[in-house]
Amino acid sequence: MTTANLRGEDRVLNVVWPNGTSADFPFLWLRDNCPSGFHPDTHERQFDLTSISPDLVASGVSVDGGNIVITWDGEAHTSRFDPEWLFNHRPGIGLEDPAKVEPIHWRGNIPQEDLPRADAAALMSDDTALLGFLIEAKRTGLAFVDGMSGDADAGMAMARRIGFLRETNFGTTFEVMSKPNPNNLAYTSHALPLHTDLANQELPPGFQFLHCLANEAEGGGSTFCDGFAIAADLREEDPEAFRLLSQTPVPFRFHDQDYDIRRHHTVIDLDPFGNMQELHFNAHLAGIFDLPAALMEPYYRAYRKVMQMTRSQTYVLTTRLRGGEMVIFDNRRVMHGRAAFNPNTGFRHLRGCYVDRGEFDSRIRVLSRDNS
Ligand code: OGA
Ligand code: ZN
């Protein structure tokens, strides 16, 4: 049986569940999260925290019909909590998240069959297959789809099955092919060294979808590397370089006739807990470094070191996209590149689009809900 006891001196309610787990819930937290304070349809909080005193005290507690019932001192209000709901929201632990997938770092020697790969028709029609694929794609940050139709919109349709598309200055989708008057190196036949796309944006796009419609020219092979693996190794091998790259913002810039989009980012972006959350690495969009002169050389050395790692077989996976194949990768983690190709020897056309991480994660959560 669940038991609930007030500990007034600590201003908490202590709950012990039948499985022996015990947790403390501070009074203010309980009052702020009283189920009566949420709109029944929208689930949004309507309770106003300033309507109560920060010294509010719970005056009584009972377990009634399976609910934990709290009365409040000086307030004609009763709060009823479902013990399971309280268990799922324990302070310091919080709500379980199906989209919280631990990344598995990979390096150049990963067998390609270890990377997630699925059939387009299955992903389009089967929610369970899609859910499993999305979770695996999050784990590695790199996944492949086979059997895409020759329809130029097929990549977009797959991406839209996951979430709405992230539009950029290149459009909702972008055509990667050799074009006259290119405004991006991707639209030439030149090699593209490993990079993350659009590091010049306030928030660079999350997941990138590149649907290969044709890859018949000589050259044009693809490269990928796991930026998290590179950053993790750098942290071990050269902590000072890691520190510089994670603490020094540098400028990125794209400009053409219509746009001038600039943003400073650190190359390695850590979350408040020190975990890697994003990588911004794009030598062709790197702006003119504007660090104080004395910092330039140490920074360049650290930056060059990462660049060298992106050239090393230790990290780089090489493959060749076939017509009908699509690659999906986390653009803020996995770098991508390509070899030069000769447009006179055949046609090469990839069609790309992006779905941000937030929408990707939301899809995982909603599909997990349906499957539970
Ligand atoms: C791009 C890009 C890769 C390729 O369009 O940003 O990196 O294989 N393309 O052409
Ligand atoms: Zn790119």
mmCIF file of C-alpha atoms and ligand atoms in Angstrom:
data_model
loop_
_atom_site.group_PDB
_atom_site.id
_atom_site.type_symbol
_atom_site.label_atom_id
_atom_site.label_comp_id
_atom_site.label_asym_id
_atom_site.label_seq_id
_atom_site.Cartn_x
_atom_site.Cartn_y
_atom_site.Cartn_z
ATOM 1 C CA MET A 1 0.000 0.000 0.000
ATOM 2 C CA THR A 2 1.161 3.555 -0.694
ATOM 3 C CA THR A 3 1.802 5.613 2.442
ATOM 4 C CA ALA A 4 2.064 9.394 2.625
ATOM 5 C CA ASN A 5 3.329 11.467 5.562
ATOM 6 C CA LEU A 6 3.931 15.155 6.052
ATOM 7 C CA ARG A 7 7.345 16.281 7.293
ATOM 8 C CA GLY A 8 6.518 19.865 8.235
ATOM 9 C CA GLU A 9 10.042 20.770 9.346
ATOM 10 C CA ASP A 10 11.349 19.975 5.852
ATOM 11 C CA ARG A 11 8.210 21.346 4.131
ATOM 12 C CA VAL A 12 7.791 18.091 2.199
ATOM 13 C CA LEU A 13 5.350 15.236 1.777
ATOM 14 C CA ASN A 14 7.087 11.877 1.940
ATOM 15 C CA VAL A 15 5.533 9.119 -0.161
ATOM 16 C CA VAL A 16 6.468 5.435 -0.017
ATOM 17 C CA TRP A 17 5.094 3.242 -2.817
ATOM 18 C CA PRO A 18 4.364 -0.494 -2.521
ATOM 19 C CA ASN A 19 7.611 -1.270 -4.379
ATOM 20 C CA GLY A 20 9.563 0.364 -1.498
ATOM 21 C CA THR A 21 10.545 3.510 -3.420
ATOM 22 C CA SER A 22 10.390 6.637 -1.283
ATOM 23 C CA ALA A 23 10.427 10.274 -2.431
ATOM 24 C CA ASP A 24 9.973 13.738 -0.946
ATOM 25 C CA PHE A 25 7.659 16.266 -2.615
ATOM 26 C CA PRO A 26 8.134 19.915 -1.537
ATOM 27 C CA PHE A 27 4.906 21.731 -0.585
ATOM 28 C CA LEU A 28 5.260 24.431 -3.248
ATOM 29 C CA TRP A 29 5.850 21.801 -5.937
ATOM 30 C CA LEU A 30 2.704 19.935 -4.856
ATOM 31 C CA ARG A 31 0.571 23.063 -4.847
ATOM 32 C CA ASP A 32 1.950 24.235 -8.212
ATOM 33 C CA ASN A 33 1.225 20.812 -9.750
ATOM 34 C CA CYS A 34 -2.192 20.194 -8.184
ATOM 35 C CA PRO A 35 -4.199 18.512 -11.009
ATOM 36 C CA SER A 36 -7.018 21.057 -10.518
ATOM 37 C CA GLY A 37 -4.687 23.773 -11.806
ATOM 38 C CA PHE A 38 -4.457 22.316 -15.319
ATOM 39 C CA HIS A 39 -6.946 22.835 -18.135
ATOM 40 C CA PRO A 40 -8.700 19.471 -18.635
ATOM 41 C CA ASP A 41 -8.471 19.603 -22.426
ATOM 42 C CA THR A 42 -5.241 21.414 -23.193
ATOM 43 C CA HIS A 43 -3.283 20.057 -20.178
ATOM 44 C CA GLU A 44 -1.744 23.512 -19.791
ATOM 45 C CA ARG A 45 -1.149 24.966 -16.339
ATOM 46 C CA GLN A 46 -3.621 27.681 -15.371
ATOM 47 C CA PHE A 47 -2.676 27.880 -11.698
ATOM 48 C CA ASP A 48 -1.006 31.174 -10.752
ATOM 49 C CA LEU A 49 1.940 30.626 -8.415
ATOM 50 C CA THR A 50 1.774 34.184 -7.138
ATOM 51 C CA SER A 51 -1.765 33.507 -5.800
ATOM 52 C CA ILE A 52 -0.292 31.566 -2.840
ATOM 53 C CA SER A 53 2.297 32.390 -0.218
ATOM 54 C CA PRO A 54 5.757 30.856 -0.704
ATOM 55 C CA ASP A 55 5.401 29.767 2.960
ATOM 56 C CA LEU A 56 2.262 27.720 2.218
ATOM 57 C CA VAL A 57 2.013 24.675 4.493
ATOM 58 C CA ALA A 58 0.178 21.395 3.939
ATOM 59 C CA SER A 59 -2.043 20.871 6.981
ATOM 60 C CA GLY A 60 -3.196 17.305 6.426
ATOM 61 C CA VAL A 61 -2.765 14.261 4.228
ATOM 62 C CA SER A 62 -4.691 11.068 3.771
ATOM 63 C CA VAL A 63 -4.787 8.203 1.325
ATOM 64 C CA ASP A 64 -8.353 8.018 0.128
ATOM 65 C CA GLY A 65 -9.633 5.557 -2.467
ATOM 66 C CA GLY A 66 -6.132 5.196 -3.861
ATOM 67 C CA ASN A 67 -5.602 8.962 -4.122
ATOM 68 C CA ILE A 68 -3.314 11.053 -1.953
ATOM 69 C CA VAL A 69 -5.401 13.938 -0.607
ATOM 70 C CA ILE A 70 -3.752 17.067 0.754
ATOM 71 C CA THR A 71 -5.350 19.950 2.615
ATOM 72 C CA TRP A 72 -3.641 23.314 2.819
ATOM 73 C CA ASP A 73 -3.245 25.645 5.800
ATOM 74 C CA GLY A 74 -5.221 28.858 5.336
ATOM 75 C CA GLU A 75 -6.497 27.853 1.882
ATOM 76 C CA ALA A 76 -9.917 26.350 1.187
ATOM 77 C CA HIS A 77 -8.448 23.960 -1.331
ATOM 78 C CA THR A 78 -7.886 20.212 -1.472
ATOM 79 C CA SER A 79 -5.364 18.589 -3.807
ATOM 80 C CA ARG A 80 -5.818 15.000 -4.964
ATOM 81 C CA PHE A 81 -2.879 13.186 -6.531
ATOM 82 C CA ASP A 82 -2.699 9.821 -8.243
ATOM 83 C CA PRO A 83 0.240 7.994 -6.560
ATOM 84 C CA GLU A 84 1.366 6.599 -9.915
ATOM 85 C CA TRP A 85 1.491 10.118 -11.364
ATOM 86 C CA LEU A 86 3.595 11.228 -8.385
ATOM 87 C CA PHE A 87 5.884 8.215 -8.856
ATOM 88 C CA ASN A 88 6.416 9.143 -12.512
ATOM 89 C CA HIS A 89 7.343 12.730 -11.624
ATOM 90 C CA ARG A 90 9.679 12.201 -8.637
ATOM 91 C CA PRO A 91 11.763 15.340 -7.952
ATOM 92 C CA GLY A 92 15.323 14.944 -9.142
ATOM 93 C CA ILE A 93 14.292 12.165 -11.554
ATOM 94 C CA GLY A 94 11.392 13.472 -13.614
ATOM 95 C CA LEU A 95 9.334 11.969 -16.342
ATOM 96 C CA GLU A 96 10.691 9.069 -18.366
ATOM 97 C CA ASP A 97 11.294 10.080 -21.980
ATOM 98 C CA PRO A 98 11.087 7.512 -24.803
ATOM 99 C CA ALA A 99 13.022 9.954 -27.003
ATOM 100 C CA LYS A 100 15.957 10.039 -24.590
ATOM 101 C CA VAL A 101 18.208 7.628 -26.420
ATOM 102 C CA GLU A 102 21.836 7.246 -25.333
ATOM 103 C CA PRO A 103 24.073 7.866 -28.356
ATOM 104 C CA ILE A 104 26.388 5.047 -29.383
ATOM 105 C CA HIS A 105 29.613 6.552 -30.675
ATOM 106 C CA TRP A 106 30.931 4.949 -33.838
ATOM 107 C CA ARG A 107 34.174 5.224 -35.757
ATOM 108 C CA GLY A 108 35.394 4.449 -39.271
ATOM 109 C CA ASN A 109 35.659 0.712 -38.568
ATOM 110 C CA ILE A 110 31.941 0.234 -37.824
ATOM 111 C CA PRO A 111 30.600 -2.526 -40.104
ATOM 112 C CA GLN A 112 28.051 -0.808 -42.333
ATOM 113 C CA GLU A 113 25.509 -3.529 -41.534
ATOM 114 C CA ASP A 114 25.580 -2.293 -37.929
ATOM 115 C CA LEU A 115 24.028 0.996 -38.982
ATOM 116 C CA PRO A 116 20.218 1.168 -39.061
ATOM 117 C CA ARG A 117 18.786 0.388 -42.480
ATOM 118 C CA ALA A 118 15.134 -0.072 -43.390
ATOM 119 C CA ASP A 119 12.870 -0.447 -46.365
ATOM 120 C CA ALA A 120 10.962 2.671 -47.438
ATOM 121 C CA ALA A 121 7.630 0.887 -47.907
ATOM 122 C CA ALA A 122 7.777 -0.571 -44.390
ATOM 123 C CA LEU A 123 8.598 2.794 -42.838
ATOM 124 C CA MET A 124 5.776 4.501 -44.741
ATOM 125 C CA SER A 125 3.116 1.980 -43.746
ATOM 126 C CA ASP A 126 4.134 0.456 -40.418
ATOM 127 C CA ASP A 127 4.280 2.636 -37.296
ATOM 128 C CA THR A 128 6.116 -0.002 -35.261
ATOM 129 C CA ALA A 129 8.813 -0.284 -37.932
ATOM 130 C CA LEU A 130 9.077 3.511 -38.067
ATOM 131 C CA LEU A 131 9.387 3.815 -34.274
ATOM 132 C CA GLY A 132 12.167 1.211 -34.081
ATOM 133 C CA PHE A 133 13.999 2.872 -36.957
ATOM 134 C CA LEU A 134 13.756 6.374 -35.456
ATOM 135 C CA ILE A 135 15.104 5.173 -32.115
ATOM 136 C CA GLU A 136 18.028 3.410 -33.799
ATOM 137 C CA ALA A 137 18.662 6.460 -36.015
ATOM 138 C CA LYS A 138 18.901 8.576 -32.876
ATOM 139 C CA ARG A 139 21.344 6.147 -31.288
ATOM 140 C CA THR A 140 23.854 6.236 -34.151
ATOM 141 C CA GLY A 141 22.875 9.583 -35.665
ATOM 142 C CA LEU A 142 23.170 7.937 -39.102
ATOM 143 C CA ALA A 143 20.738 5.613 -40.884
ATOM 144 C CA PHE A 144 19.821 4.497 -44.390
ATOM 145 C CA VAL A 145 16.583 3.768 -46.239
ATOM 146 C CA ASP A 146 16.410 1.463 -49.263
ATOM 147 C CA GLY A 147 13.752 1.137 -51.931
ATOM 148 C CA MET A 148 12.800 4.796 -52.211
ATOM 149 C CA SER A 149 10.611 5.432 -55.218
ATOM 150 C CA GLY A 150 12.026 7.474 -58.097
ATOM 151 C CA ASP A 151 9.472 10.189 -57.312
ATOM 152 C CA ALA A 152 11.479 13.294 -56.466
ATOM 153 C CA ASP A 153 9.080 14.004 -53.562
ATOM 154 C CA ALA A 154 9.518 10.594 -51.902
ATOM 155 C CA GLY A 155 12.218 11.841 -49.489
ATOM 156 C CA MET A 156 10.042 14.739 -48.451
ATOM 157 C CA ALA A 157 7.054 12.422 -47.921
ATOM 158 C CA MET A 158 9.160 10.197 -45.641
ATOM 159 C CA ALA A 159 10.466 13.200 -43.719
ATOM 160 C CA ARG A 160 6.923 14.568 -43.355
ATOM 161 C CA ARG A 161 5.818 11.260 -41.880
ATOM 162 C CA ILE A 162 8.209 12.112 -39.037
ATOM 163 C CA GLY A 163 7.588 15.832 -38.634
ATOM 164 C CA PHE A 164 7.132 19.105 -40.436
ATOM 165 C CA LEU A 165 10.006 20.257 -42.578
ATOM 166 C CA ARG A 166 12.479 22.899 -41.587
ATOM 167 C CA GLU A 167 12.560 25.561 -44.249
ATOM 168 C CA THR A 168 15.829 27.406 -44.890
ATOM 169 C CA ASN A 169 17.053 30.091 -47.263
ATOM 170 C CA PHE A 170 17.636 27.235 -49.760
ATOM 171 C CA GLY A 171 13.934 26.332 -49.649
ATOM 172 C CA THR A 172 11.855 23.574 -48.039
ATOM 173 C CA THR A 173 13.855 21.097 -50.072
ATOM 174 C CA PHE A 174 17.136 21.581 -51.860
ATOM 175 C CA GLU A 175 18.489 20.061 -55.033
ATOM 176 C CA VAL A 176 22.070 18.862 -54.703
ATOM 177 C CA MET A 177 23.361 18.848 -58.256
ATOM 178 C CA SER A 178 25.918 20.708 -60.282
ATOM 179 C CA LYS A 179 24.212 23.971 -61.311
ATOM 180 C CA PRO A 180 25.238 27.151 -63.130
ATOM 181 C CA ASN A 181 25.852 30.162 -60.828
ATOM 182 C CA PRO A 182 25.896 28.107 -57.600
ATOM 183 C CA ASN A 183 25.365 29.898 -54.270
ATOM 184 C CA ASN A 184 26.653 26.890 -52.326
ATOM 185 C CA LEU A 185 29.608 24.560 -52.891
ATOM 186 C CA ALA A 186 27.159 21.643 -52.680
ATOM 187 C CA TYR A 187 25.724 22.845 -56.008
ATOM 188 C CA THR A 188 29.053 22.361 -57.775
ATOM 189 C CA SER A 189 30.844 19.123 -58.608
ATOM 190 C CA HIS A 190 33.618 19.855 -56.087
ATOM 191 C CA ALA A 191 34.493 17.658 -53.159
ATOM 192 C CA LEU A 192 32.838 18.649 -49.874
ATOM 193 C CA PRO A 193 34.983 17.985 -46.836
ATOM 194 C CA LEU A 194 33.141 16.639 -43.795
ATOM 195 C CA HIS A 195 30.843 19.282 -42.377
ATOM 196 C CA THR A 196 27.577 19.996 -40.612
ATOM 197 C CA ASP A 197 25.092 21.985 -42.701
ATOM 198 C CA LEU A 198 24.132 25.588 -42.049
ATOM 199 C CA ALA A 199 26.295 26.235 -39.018
ATOM 200 C CA ASN A 200 25.649 29.896 -39.838
ATOM 201 C CA GLN A 201 22.047 29.590 -38.651
ATOM 202 C CA GLU A 202 20.803 30.547 -35.213
ATOM 203 C CA LEU A 203 19.766 26.904 -34.841
ATOM 204 C CA PRO A 204 21.292 24.693 -37.527
ATOM 205 C CA PRO A 205 18.801 22.112 -38.870
ATOM 206 C CA GLY A 206 18.507 18.853 -36.923
ATOM 207 C CA PHE A 207 17.955 15.690 -38.976
ATOM 208 C CA GLN A 208 18.922 15.823 -42.616
ATOM 209 C CA PHE A 209 17.369 13.634 -45.307
ATOM 210 C CA LEU A 210 19.291 13.164 -48.544
ATOM 211 C CA HIS A 211 17.354 11.156 -51.114
ATOM 212 C CA CYS A 212 19.643 9.929 -53.872
ATOM 213 C CA LEU A 213 17.749 10.139 -57.161
ATOM 214 C CA ALA A 214 20.790 9.460 -59.342
ATOM 215 C CA ASN A 215 24.487 8.900 -58.736
ATOM 216 C CA GLU A 216 25.834 7.900 -62.099
ATOM 217 C CA ALA A 217 28.793 10.243 -62.465
ATOM 218 C CA GLU A 218 32.372 9.190 -61.818
ATOM 219 C CA GLY A 219 33.226 10.123 -58.224
ATOM 220 C CA GLY A 220 30.625 11.489 -55.853
ATOM 221 C CA GLY A 221 31.097 8.916 -53.068
ATOM 222 C CA SER A 222 29.825 9.896 -49.611
ATOM 223 C CA THR A 223 31.656 10.251 -46.328
ATOM 224 C CA PHE A 224 30.299 10.444 -42.789
ATOM 225 C CA CYS A 225 31.828 10.680 -39.345
ATOM 226 C CA ASP A 226 30.441 10.775 -35.827
ATOM 227 C CA GLY A 227 31.275 14.207 -34.428
ATOM 228 C CA PHE A 228 30.445 12.997 -30.911
ATOM 229 C CA ALA A 229 33.084 10.249 -31.191
ATOM 230 C CA ILE A 230 35.669 12.770 -32.395
ATOM 231 C CA ALA A 231 34.809 15.183 -29.589
ATOM 232 C CA ALA A 232 34.893 12.396 -26.980
ATOM 233 C CA ASP A 233 38.352 11.269 -28.148
ATOM 234 C CA LEU A 234 39.625 14.840 -28.248
ATOM 235 C CA ARG A 235 38.411 15.356 -24.681
ATOM 236 C CA GLU A 236 40.596 12.395 -23.607
ATOM 237 C CA GLU A 237 43.603 13.103 -25.798
ATOM 238 C CA ASP A 238 43.835 16.882 -25.706
ATOM 239 C CA PRO A 239 41.670 18.425 -22.959
ATOM 240 C CA GLU A 240 42.998 21.917 -23.693
ATOM 241 C CA ALA A 241 41.939 21.704 -27.360
ATOM 242 C CA PHE A 242 38.569 20.396 -26.214
ATOM 243 C CA ARG A 243 38.229 23.295 -23.780
ATOM 244 C CA LEU A 244 39.038 25.869 -26.470
ATOM 245 C CA LEU A 245 36.594 24.327 -28.948
ATOM 246 C CA SER A 246 33.795 24.059 -26.409
ATOM 247 C CA GLN A 247 34.230 27.518 -24.885
ATOM 248 C CA THR A 248 35.206 29.781 -27.777
ATOM 249 C CA PRO A 249 32.442 31.024 -30.082
ATOM 250 C CA VAL A 250 33.543 31.541 -33.674
ATOM 251 C CA PRO A 251 31.590 33.174 -36.508
ATOM 252 C CA PHE A 252 29.812 31.318 -39.311
ATOM 253 C CA ARG A 253 28.350 33.171 -42.264
ATOM 254 C CA PHE A 254 26.397 32.558 -45.454
ATOM 255 C CA HIS A 255 25.828 35.448 -47.814
ATOM 256 C CA ASP A 256 24.507 35.746 -51.326
ATOM 257 C CA GLN A 257 22.428 38.345 -53.137
ATOM 258 C CA ASP A 258 19.361 37.847 -50.936
ATOM 259 C CA TYR A 259 20.701 36.779 -47.545
ATOM 260 C CA ASP A 260 23.407 37.489 -45.011
ATOM 261 C CA ILE A 261 22.887 34.953 -42.220
ATOM 262 C CA ARG A 262 25.486 34.968 -39.453
ATOM 263 C CA ARG A 263 25.879 33.303 -36.098
ATOM 264 C CA HIS A 264 28.638 32.598 -33.622
ATOM 265 C CA HIS A 265 28.785 29.034 -32.270
ATOM 266 C CA THR A 266 31.290 26.948 -30.405
ATOM 267 C CA VAL A 267 32.462 23.986 -32.508
ATOM 268 C CA ILE A 268 31.645 21.657 -29.604
ATOM 269 C CA ASP A 269 28.463 22.598 -27.776
ATOM 270 C CA LEU A 270 27.982 21.147 -24.283
ATOM 271 C CA ASP A 271 24.751 21.033 -22.317
ATOM 272 C CA PRO A 272 24.661 22.409 -18.742
ATOM 273 C CA PHE A 273 25.739 18.953 -17.476
ATOM 274 C CA GLY A 274 28.871 18.906 -19.682
ATOM 275 C CA ASN A 275 27.457 16.372 -22.170
ATOM 276 C CA MET A 276 27.970 16.879 -25.883
ATOM 277 C CA GLN A 277 24.754 18.156 -27.388
ATOM 278 C CA GLU A 278 25.747 19.659 -30.709
ATOM 279 C CA LEU A 279 28.620 20.052 -33.074
ATOM 280 C CA HIS A 280 29.087 22.958 -35.487
ATOM 281 C CA PHE A 281 31.791 22.268 -38.004
ATOM 282 C CA ASN A 282 31.789 23.715 -41.475
ATOM 283 C CA ALA A 283 35.040 25.039 -42.914
ATOM 284 C CA HIS A 284 33.311 26.522 -45.981
ATOM 285 C CA LEU A 285 30.842 28.521 -43.874
ATOM 286 C CA ALA A 286 33.305 29.429 -41.120
ATOM 287 C CA GLY A 287 33.466 33.219 -41.020
ATOM 288 C CA ILE A 288 36.590 35.259 -40.525
ATOM 289 C CA PHE A 289 37.695 34.362 -37.007
ATOM 290 C CA ASP A 290 37.380 37.381 -34.750
ATOM 291 C CA LEU A 291 39.093 36.140 -31.586
ATOM 292 C CA PRO A 292 41.571 38.316 -29.737
ATOM 293 C CA ALA A 293 44.945 38.020 -31.497
ATOM 294 C CA ALA A 294 46.553 36.186 -28.578
ATOM 295 C CA LEU A 295 43.909 33.441 -28.730
ATOM 296 C CA MET A 296 44.134 32.906 -32.486
ATOM 297 C CA GLU A 297 47.088 30.516 -32.618
ATOM 298 C CA PRO A 298 45.978 28.228 -29.779
ATOM 299 C CA TYR A 299 42.475 28.182 -31.254
ATOM 300 C CA TYR A 300 43.698 27.426 -34.773
ATOM 301 C CA ARG A 301 45.768 24.532 -33.437
ATOM 302 C CA ALA A 302 42.742 23.030 -31.676
ATOM 303 C CA TYR A 303 40.483 23.616 -34.692
ATOM 304 C CA ARG A 304 43.021 22.136 -37.082
ATOM 305 C CA LYS A 305 43.292 19.077 -34.877
ATOM 306 C CA VAL A 306 39.566 18.351 -35.276
ATOM 307 C CA MET A 307 39.895 18.976 -38.997
ATOM 308 C CA GLN A 308 42.686 16.409 -39.146
ATOM 309 C CA MET A 309 40.534 13.911 -37.251
ATOM 310 C CA THR A 310 37.831 14.344 -39.918
ATOM 311 C CA ARG A 311 40.420 13.256 -42.510
ATOM 312 C CA SER A 312 41.468 10.139 -40.603
ATOM 313 C CA GLN A 313 40.297 6.621 -41.420
ATOM 314 C CA THR A 314 39.880 6.170 -37.684
ATOM 315 C CA TYR A 315 36.684 8.187 -37.925
ATOM 316 C CA VAL A 316 35.532 8.351 -41.525
ATOM 317 C CA LEU A 317 33.024 5.951 -43.010
ATOM 318 C CA THR A 318 33.003 5.853 -46.804
ATOM 319 C CA THR A 319 30.058 4.695 -48.858
ATOM 320 C CA ARG A 320 28.345 5.411 -52.130
ATOM 321 C CA LEU A 321 24.681 6.298 -52.275
ATOM 322 C CA ARG A 322 22.716 4.471 -54.960
ATOM 323 C CA GLY A 323 19.655 5.798 -56.774
ATOM 324 C CA GLY A 324 16.683 4.822 -54.583
ATOM 325 C CA GLU A 325 18.666 5.081 -51.339
ATOM 326 C CA MET A 326 18.218 7.777 -48.733
ATOM 327 C CA VAL A 327 20.516 8.708 -45.892
ATOM 328 C CA ILE A 328 19.200 10.281 -42.683
ATOM 329 C CA PHE A 329 21.572 11.816 -40.164
ATOM 330 C CA ASP A 330 21.613 14.137 -37.183
ATOM 331 C CA ASN A 331 23.154 17.225 -38.739
ATOM 332 C CA ARG A 332 24.174 18.561 -35.336
ATOM 333 C CA ARG A 333 26.152 15.446 -34.579
ATOM 334 C CA VAL A 334 27.186 13.513 -37.700
ATOM 335 C CA MET A 335 29.285 15.266 -40.313
ATOM 336 C CA HIS A 336 28.798 14.461 -43.970
ATOM 337 C CA GLY A 337 30.831 15.045 -47.097
ATOM 338 C CA ARG A 338 31.343 13.843 -50.638
ATOM 339 C CA ALA A 339 34.085 13.252 -53.151
ATOM 340 C CA ALA A 340 34.291 15.408 -56.281
ATOM 341 C CA PHE A 341 32.427 14.057 -59.292
ATOM 342 C CA ASN A 342 32.699 14.533 -63.002
ATOM 343 C CA PRO A 343 29.346 15.832 -64.290
ATOM 344 C CA ASN A 344 30.332 14.965 -67.862
ATOM 345 C CA THR A 345 30.296 11.241 -67.051
ATOM 346 C CA GLY A 346 26.748 10.923 -65.715
ATOM 347 C CA PHE A 347 23.991 12.544 -63.700
ATOM 348 C CA ARG A 348 24.157 13.020 -59.937
ATOM 349 C CA HIS A 349 21.149 14.361 -58.079
ATOM 350 C CA LEU A 350 20.341 14.267 -54.370
ATOM 351 C CA ARG A 351 17.255 15.963 -52.978
ATOM 352 C CA GLY A 352 17.485 17.120 -49.394
ATOM 353 C CA CYS A 353 15.290 18.381 -46.590
ATOM 354 C CA TYR A 354 15.447 18.692 -42.811
ATOM 355 C CA VAL A 355 13.291 17.833 -39.788
ATOM 356 C CA ASP A 356 14.423 19.415 -36.544
ATOM 357 C CA ARG A 357 15.322 17.331 -33.501
ATOM 358 C CA GLY A 358 12.258 18.494 -31.559
ATOM 359 C CA GLU A 359 9.803 17.142 -34.145
ATOM 360 C CA PHE A 360 11.812 13.921 -34.549
ATOM 361 C CA ASP A 361 11.677 13.347 -30.771
ATOM 362 C CA SER A 362 7.987 14.194 -30.630
ATOM 363 C CA ARG A 363 7.284 11.515 -33.235
ATOM 364 C CA ILE A 364 9.167 8.933 -31.161
ATOM 365 C CA ARG A 365 7.115 9.879 -28.081
ATOM 366 C CA VAL A 366 3.763 9.795 -29.860
ATOM 367 C CA LEU A 367 4.529 6.463 -31.576
ATOM 368 C CA SER A 368 5.669 5.032 -28.210
ATOM 369 C CA ARG A 369 2.369 6.156 -26.707
ATOM 370 C CA ASP A 370 0.411 4.346 -29.424
ATOM 371 C CA ASN A 371 2.458 1.208 -28.961
ATOM 372 C CA SER A 372 2.267 1.005 -25.178
HETATM 373 C C1 OGA B 1 24.989 19.243 -49.008
HETATM 374 C C2 OGA B 1 25.910 18.097 -49.068
HETATM 375 C C3 OGA B 1 26.427 15.968 -50.001
HETATM 376 C C4 OGA B 1 26.493 15.291 -51.337
HETATM 377 O O1 OGA B 1 24.172 19.384 -49.919
HETATM 378 O O2 OGA B 1 25.056 19.992 -48.014
HETATM 379 O O3 OGA B 1 26.721 17.998 -48.207
HETATM 380 O O4 OGA B 1 26.711 14.088 -51.328
HETATM 381 N N1 OGA B 1 25.772 17.205 -50.057
HETATM 382 O O5 OGA B 1 26.354 15.944 -52.363
HETATM 383 ZN ZN ZN B 2 26.061 19.351 -46.512
#
